[in-house]
Coordinates of N, CA and C in Angstrom, one line a residue:
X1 N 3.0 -2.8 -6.6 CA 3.2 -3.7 -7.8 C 2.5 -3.1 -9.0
X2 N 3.1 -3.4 -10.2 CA 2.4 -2.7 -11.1 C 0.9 -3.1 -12.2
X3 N 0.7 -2.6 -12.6 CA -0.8 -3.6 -13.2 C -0.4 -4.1 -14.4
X4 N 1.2 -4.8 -14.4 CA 1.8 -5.8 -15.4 C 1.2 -6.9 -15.5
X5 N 2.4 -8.0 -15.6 CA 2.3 -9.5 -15.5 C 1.8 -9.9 -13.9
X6 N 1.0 -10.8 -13.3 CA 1.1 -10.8 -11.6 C 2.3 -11.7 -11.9
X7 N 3.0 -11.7 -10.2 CA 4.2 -12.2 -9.9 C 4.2 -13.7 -10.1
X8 N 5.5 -14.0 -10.8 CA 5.6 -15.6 -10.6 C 5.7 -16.3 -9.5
X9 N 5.0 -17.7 -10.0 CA 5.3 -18.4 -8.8 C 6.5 -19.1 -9.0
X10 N 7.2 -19.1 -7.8 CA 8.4 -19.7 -7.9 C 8.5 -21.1 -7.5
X11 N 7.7 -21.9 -6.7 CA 7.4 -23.1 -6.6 C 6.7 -23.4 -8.0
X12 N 6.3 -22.9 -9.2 CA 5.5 -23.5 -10.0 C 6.8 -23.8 -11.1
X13 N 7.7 -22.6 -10.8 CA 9.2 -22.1 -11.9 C 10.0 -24.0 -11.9
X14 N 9.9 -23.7 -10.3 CA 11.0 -24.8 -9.8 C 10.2 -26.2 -10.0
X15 N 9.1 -26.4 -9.9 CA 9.0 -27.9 -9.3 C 9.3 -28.6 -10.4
X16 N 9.6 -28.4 -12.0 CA 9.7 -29.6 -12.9 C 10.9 -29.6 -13.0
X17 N 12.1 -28.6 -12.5 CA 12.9 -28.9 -12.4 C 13.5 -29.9 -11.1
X18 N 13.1 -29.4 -10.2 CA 13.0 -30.2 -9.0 C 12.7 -31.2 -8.9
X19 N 11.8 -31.7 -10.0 CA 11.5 -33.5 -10.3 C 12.2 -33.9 -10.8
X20 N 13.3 -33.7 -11.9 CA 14.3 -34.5 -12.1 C 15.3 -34.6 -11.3
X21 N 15.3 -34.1 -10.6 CA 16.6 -34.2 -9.4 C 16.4 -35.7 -8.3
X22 N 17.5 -36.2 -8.3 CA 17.5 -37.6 -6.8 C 16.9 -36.7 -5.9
X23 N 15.8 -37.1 -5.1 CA 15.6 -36.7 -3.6 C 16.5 -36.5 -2.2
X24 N 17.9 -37.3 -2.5 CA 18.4 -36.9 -1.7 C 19.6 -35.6 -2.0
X25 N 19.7 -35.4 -3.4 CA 20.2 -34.4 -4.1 C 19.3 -32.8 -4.4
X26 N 18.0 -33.1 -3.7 CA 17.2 -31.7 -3.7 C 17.9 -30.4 -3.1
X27 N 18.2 -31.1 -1.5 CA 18.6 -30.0 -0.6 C 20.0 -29.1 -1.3
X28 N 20.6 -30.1 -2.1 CA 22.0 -29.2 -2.8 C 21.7 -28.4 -4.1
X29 N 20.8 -28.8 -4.5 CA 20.1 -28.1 -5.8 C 20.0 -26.6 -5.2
X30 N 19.1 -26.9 -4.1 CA 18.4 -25.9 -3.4 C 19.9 -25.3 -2.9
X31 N 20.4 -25.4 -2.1 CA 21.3 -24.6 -1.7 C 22.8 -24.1 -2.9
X32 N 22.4 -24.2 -4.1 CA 23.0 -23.4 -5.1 C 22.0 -22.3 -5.2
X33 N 20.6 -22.8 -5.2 CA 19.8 -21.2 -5.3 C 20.0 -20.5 -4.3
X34 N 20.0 -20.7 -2.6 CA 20.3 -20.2 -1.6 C 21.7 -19.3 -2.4
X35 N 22.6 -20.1 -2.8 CA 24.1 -18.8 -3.1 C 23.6 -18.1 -4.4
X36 N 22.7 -18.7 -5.0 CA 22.5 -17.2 -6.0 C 21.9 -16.1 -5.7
X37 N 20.6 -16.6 -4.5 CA 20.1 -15.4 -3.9 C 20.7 -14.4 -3.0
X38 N 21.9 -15.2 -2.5 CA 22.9 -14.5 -1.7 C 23.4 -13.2 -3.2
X39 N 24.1 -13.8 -4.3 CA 24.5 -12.6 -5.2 C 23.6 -12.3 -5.5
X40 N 22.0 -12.5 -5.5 CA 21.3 -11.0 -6.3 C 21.1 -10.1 -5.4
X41 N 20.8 -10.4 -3.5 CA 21.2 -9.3 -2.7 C 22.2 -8.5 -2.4
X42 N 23.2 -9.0 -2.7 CA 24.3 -8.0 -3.0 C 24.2 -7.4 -4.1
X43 N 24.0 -8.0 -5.3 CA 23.8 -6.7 -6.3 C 22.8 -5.6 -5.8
X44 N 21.6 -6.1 -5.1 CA 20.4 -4.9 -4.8 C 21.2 -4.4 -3.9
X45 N 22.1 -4.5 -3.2 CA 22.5 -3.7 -1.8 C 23.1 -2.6 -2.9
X46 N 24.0 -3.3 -3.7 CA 25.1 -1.9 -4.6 C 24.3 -0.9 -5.0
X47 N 22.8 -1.3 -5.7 CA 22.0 -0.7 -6.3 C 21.2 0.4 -5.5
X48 N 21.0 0.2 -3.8 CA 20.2 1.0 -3.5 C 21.2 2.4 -2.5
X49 N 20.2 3.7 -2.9 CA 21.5 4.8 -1.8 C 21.0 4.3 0.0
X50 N 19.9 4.2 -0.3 CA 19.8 4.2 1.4 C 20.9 2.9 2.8
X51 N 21.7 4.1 3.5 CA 22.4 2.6 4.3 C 21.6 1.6 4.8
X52 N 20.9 1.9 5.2 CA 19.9 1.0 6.5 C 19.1 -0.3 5.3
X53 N 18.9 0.5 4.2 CA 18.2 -0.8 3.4 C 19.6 -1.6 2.9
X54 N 20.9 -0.9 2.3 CA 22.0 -1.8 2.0 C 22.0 -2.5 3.0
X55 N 22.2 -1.9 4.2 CA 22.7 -3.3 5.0 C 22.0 -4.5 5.4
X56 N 20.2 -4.2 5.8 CA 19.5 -5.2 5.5 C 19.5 -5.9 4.5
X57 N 20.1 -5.9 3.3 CA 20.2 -6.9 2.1 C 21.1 -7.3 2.4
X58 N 22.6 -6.8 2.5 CA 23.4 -7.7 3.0 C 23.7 -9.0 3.9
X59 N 22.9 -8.5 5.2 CA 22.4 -9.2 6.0 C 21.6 -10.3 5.5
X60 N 20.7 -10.0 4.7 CA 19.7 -11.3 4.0 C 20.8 -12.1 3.3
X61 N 21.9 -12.0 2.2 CA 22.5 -12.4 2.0 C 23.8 -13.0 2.8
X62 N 24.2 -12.8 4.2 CA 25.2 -13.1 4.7 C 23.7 -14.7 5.0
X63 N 22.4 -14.1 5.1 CA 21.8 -15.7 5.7 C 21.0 -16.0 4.1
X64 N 21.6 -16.2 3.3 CA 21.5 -17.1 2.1 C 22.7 -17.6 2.3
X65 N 24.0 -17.2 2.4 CA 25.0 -17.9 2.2 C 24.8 -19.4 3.3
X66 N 24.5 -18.7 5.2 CA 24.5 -19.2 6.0 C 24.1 -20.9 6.0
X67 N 22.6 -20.6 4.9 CA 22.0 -21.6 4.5 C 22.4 -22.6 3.5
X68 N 22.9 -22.1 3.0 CA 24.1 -22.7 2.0 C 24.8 -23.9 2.7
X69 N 25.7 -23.1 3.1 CA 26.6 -23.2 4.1 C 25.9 -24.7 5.5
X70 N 25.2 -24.8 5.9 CA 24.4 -25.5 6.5 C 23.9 -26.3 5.6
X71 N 23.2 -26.5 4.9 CA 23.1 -28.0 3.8 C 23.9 -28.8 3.4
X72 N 25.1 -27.6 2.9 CA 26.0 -28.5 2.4 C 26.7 -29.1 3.6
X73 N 26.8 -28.8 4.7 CA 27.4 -29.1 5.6 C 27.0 -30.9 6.3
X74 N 26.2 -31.5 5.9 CA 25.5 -32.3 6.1 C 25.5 -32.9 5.0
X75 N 26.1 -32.9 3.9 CA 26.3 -33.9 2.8 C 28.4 -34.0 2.4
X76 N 28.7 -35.1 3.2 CA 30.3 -35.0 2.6 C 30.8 -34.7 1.4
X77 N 30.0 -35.6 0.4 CA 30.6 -35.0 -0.9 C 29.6 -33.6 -1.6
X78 N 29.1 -33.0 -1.1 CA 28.5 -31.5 -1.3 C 29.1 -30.8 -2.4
X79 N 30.0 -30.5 -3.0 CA 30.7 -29.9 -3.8 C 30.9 -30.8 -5.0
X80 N 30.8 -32.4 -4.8 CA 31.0 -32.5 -6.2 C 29.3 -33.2 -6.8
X81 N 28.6 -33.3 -5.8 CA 27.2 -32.9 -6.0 C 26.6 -31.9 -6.9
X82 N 27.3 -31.1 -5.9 CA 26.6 -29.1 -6.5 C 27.3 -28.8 -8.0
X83 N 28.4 -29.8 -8.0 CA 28.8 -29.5 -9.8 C 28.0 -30.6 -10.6
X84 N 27.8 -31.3 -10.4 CA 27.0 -32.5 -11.0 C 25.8 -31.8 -11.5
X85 N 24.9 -31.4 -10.3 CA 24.2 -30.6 -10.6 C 24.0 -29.5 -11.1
X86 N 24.6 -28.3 -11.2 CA 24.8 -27.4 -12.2 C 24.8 -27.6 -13.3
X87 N 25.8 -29.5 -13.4 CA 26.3 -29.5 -15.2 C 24.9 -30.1 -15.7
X88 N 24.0 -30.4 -14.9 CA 23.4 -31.4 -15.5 C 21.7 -30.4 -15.7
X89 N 21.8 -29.1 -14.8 CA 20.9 -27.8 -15.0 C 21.5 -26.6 -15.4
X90 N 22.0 -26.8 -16.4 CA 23.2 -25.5 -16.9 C 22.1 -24.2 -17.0
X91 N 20.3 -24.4 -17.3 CA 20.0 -23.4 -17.5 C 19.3 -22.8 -15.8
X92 N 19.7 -23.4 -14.8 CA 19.1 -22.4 -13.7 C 19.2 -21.2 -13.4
X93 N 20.4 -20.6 -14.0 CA 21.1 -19.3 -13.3 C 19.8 -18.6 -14.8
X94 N 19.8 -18.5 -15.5 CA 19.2 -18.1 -17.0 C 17.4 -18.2 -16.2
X95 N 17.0 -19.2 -15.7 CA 15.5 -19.1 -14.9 C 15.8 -18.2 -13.6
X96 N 16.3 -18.5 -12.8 CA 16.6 -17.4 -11.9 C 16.5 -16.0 -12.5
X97 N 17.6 -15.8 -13.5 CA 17.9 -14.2 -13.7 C 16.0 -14.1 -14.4
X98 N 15.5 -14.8 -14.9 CA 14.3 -14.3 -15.7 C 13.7 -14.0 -14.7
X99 N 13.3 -14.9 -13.7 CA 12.2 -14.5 -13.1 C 12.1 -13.2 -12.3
X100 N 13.2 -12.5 -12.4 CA 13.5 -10.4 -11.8 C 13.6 -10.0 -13.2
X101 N 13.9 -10.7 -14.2 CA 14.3 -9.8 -15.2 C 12.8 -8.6 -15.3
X102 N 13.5 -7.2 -15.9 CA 12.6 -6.4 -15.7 C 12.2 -5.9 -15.2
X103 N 12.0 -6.0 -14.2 CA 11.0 -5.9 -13.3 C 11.3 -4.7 -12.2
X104 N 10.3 -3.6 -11.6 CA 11.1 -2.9 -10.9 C 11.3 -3.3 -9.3
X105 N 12.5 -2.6 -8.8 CA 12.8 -3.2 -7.8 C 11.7 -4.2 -6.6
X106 N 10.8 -2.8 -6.2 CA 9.7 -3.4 -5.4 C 9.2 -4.6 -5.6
X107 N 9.0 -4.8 -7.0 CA 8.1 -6.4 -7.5 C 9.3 -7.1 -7.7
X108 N 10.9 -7.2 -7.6 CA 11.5 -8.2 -7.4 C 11.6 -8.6 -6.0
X109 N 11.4 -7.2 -5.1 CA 12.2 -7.7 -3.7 C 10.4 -8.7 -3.0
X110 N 9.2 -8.2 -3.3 CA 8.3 -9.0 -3.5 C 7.9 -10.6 -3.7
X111 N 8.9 -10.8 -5.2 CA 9.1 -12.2 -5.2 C 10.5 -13.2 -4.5
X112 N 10.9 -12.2 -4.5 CA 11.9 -12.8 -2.9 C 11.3 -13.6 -1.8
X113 N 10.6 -12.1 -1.6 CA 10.4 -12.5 -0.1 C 9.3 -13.6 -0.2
X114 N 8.6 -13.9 -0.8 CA 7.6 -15.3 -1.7 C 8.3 -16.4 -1.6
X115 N 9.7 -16.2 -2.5 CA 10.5 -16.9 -2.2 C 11.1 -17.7 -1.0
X116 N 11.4 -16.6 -0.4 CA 12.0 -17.1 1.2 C 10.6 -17.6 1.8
X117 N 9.3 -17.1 2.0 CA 8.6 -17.9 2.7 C 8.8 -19.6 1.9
X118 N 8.2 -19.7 0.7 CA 8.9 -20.8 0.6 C 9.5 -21.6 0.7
X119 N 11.0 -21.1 0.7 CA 12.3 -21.6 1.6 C 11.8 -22.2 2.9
X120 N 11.7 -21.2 3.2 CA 11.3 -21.7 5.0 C 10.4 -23.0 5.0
X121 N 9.1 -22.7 4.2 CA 8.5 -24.3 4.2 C 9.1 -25.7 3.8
X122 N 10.0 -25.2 2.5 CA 10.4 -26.3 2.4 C 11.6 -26.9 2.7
X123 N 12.2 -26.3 3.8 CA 13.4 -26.4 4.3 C 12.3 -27.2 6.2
X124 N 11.4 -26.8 6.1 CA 10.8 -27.7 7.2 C 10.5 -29.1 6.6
X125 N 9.8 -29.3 5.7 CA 9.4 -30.4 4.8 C 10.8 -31.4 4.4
X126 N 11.8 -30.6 4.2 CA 12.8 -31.7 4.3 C 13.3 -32.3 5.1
X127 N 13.1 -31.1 6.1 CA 13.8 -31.7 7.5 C 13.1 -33.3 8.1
X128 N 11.8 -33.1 8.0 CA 10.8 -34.4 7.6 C 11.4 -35.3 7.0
X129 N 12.0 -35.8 6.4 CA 12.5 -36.5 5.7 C 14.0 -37.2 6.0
X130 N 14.2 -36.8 7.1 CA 16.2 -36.7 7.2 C 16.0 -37.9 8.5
X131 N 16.8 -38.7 8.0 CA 17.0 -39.5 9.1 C 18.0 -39.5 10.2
X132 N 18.8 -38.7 9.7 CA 19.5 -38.4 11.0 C 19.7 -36.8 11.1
X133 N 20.0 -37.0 12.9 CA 19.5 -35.8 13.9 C 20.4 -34.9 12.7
X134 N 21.1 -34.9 13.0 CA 22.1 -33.9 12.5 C 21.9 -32.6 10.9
X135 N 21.4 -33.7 10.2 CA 20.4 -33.1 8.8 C 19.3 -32.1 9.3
X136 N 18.8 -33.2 10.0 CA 17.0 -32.4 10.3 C 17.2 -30.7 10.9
X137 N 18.0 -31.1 12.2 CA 18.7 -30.0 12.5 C 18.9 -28.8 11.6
X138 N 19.7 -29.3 11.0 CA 20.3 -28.4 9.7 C 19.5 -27.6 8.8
X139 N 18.5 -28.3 8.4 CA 17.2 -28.1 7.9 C 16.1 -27.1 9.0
X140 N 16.0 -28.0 9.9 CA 15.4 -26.5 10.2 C 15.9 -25.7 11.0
X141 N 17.0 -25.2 10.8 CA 17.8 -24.2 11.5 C 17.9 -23.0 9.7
X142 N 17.4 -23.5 8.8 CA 17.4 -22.5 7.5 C 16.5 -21.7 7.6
X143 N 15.0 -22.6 7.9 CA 13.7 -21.6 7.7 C 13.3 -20.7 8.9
X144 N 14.1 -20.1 10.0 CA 13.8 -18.9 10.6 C 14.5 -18.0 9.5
X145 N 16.1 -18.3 9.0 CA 17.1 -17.7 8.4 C 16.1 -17.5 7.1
X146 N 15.3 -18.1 6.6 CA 14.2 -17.5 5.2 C 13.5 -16.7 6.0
X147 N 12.8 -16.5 7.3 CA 11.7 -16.1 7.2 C 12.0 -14.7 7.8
X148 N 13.6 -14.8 7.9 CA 14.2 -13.3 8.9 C 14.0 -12.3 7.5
X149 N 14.8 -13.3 6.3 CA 14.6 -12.3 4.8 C 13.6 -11.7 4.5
X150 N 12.7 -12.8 4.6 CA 11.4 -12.6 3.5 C 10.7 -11.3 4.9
X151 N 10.9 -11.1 6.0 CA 10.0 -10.1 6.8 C 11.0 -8.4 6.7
X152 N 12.0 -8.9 6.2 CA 12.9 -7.5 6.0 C 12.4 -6.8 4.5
X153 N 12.0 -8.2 3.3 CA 11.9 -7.7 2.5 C 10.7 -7.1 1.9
X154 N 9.7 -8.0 3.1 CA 8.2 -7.7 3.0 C 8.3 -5.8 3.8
X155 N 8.7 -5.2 4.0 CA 9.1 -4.0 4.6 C 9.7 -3.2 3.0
X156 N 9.9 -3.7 2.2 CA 10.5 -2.8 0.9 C 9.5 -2.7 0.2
X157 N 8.6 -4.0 -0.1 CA 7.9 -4.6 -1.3 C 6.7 -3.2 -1.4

């Protein structure tokens, strides 16, 4: 890491946004960031020569999507949620991209993997909350899928 800025916290980025959101609308907020984290691992996969690290990004990404994919799977109307939400946080992709902006690789794949431990917690903490089996499930069947990322990327950082 360099003796810049120290890394953001991403629970500090998110939580005022995450307070305006319905509580039962968190998990789909969250699982739009899950698919954007999925596209910024593919962009690092294009960016790096070595195979063995591409394909570990990709892999992180095939389990951001997975997670995705699992939240919304447990909300019927999911999609027109997740647009609701975007329309109504037009600037998250703009906070996302900031919080890498600049930055060199190591100190982004760093705040990732921060990130995903996060994920993982708070994808337990929701599951807390789900009244039925099926959700809870769902929920925590995400945070091994964070914590497989965050230990691939703690190996870059």
């Amino acid at each position: 890491m360099s003796a810049r800025a120290a890394l953001p916290d991403i629970g500090a980025i998110l939580r005022p946004i995450l307070a305006t959101v319905a509580p039962p609308d968190v998990p789909l907020l969250l699982a739009n960031a899950e698919r954007m984290a999925a596209e910024r691992y593919r962009g690092w996969a294009e960016a790096v020569g070595d195979p063995a690290t591409r394909a570990g990004l990709l892999a992180c990404a095939a389990r951001e999507d997975e997670i995705a994919a699992l939240v919304e799977s447990v909300h019927a109307d999911a999609t027109a949620i997740q647009t609701r939400l975007r329309t109504a946080h037009p600037d998250l992709a703009a906070i996302n991209a900031a919080i890498f902006a600049d930055r060199p690789l190591a100190e982004q794949f760093a705040i990732q993997a921060g990130g995903e431990r996060l994920g993982a917690a708070t994808w337990r903490s929701l599951a807390g909350t789900r009244p039925d089996g099926a959700g809870r499930d769902a929920f925590l069947a995400c945070a091994p899928l964070e914590e497989a990322s965050a230990v691939f990327l703690e190996t870059l950082a």
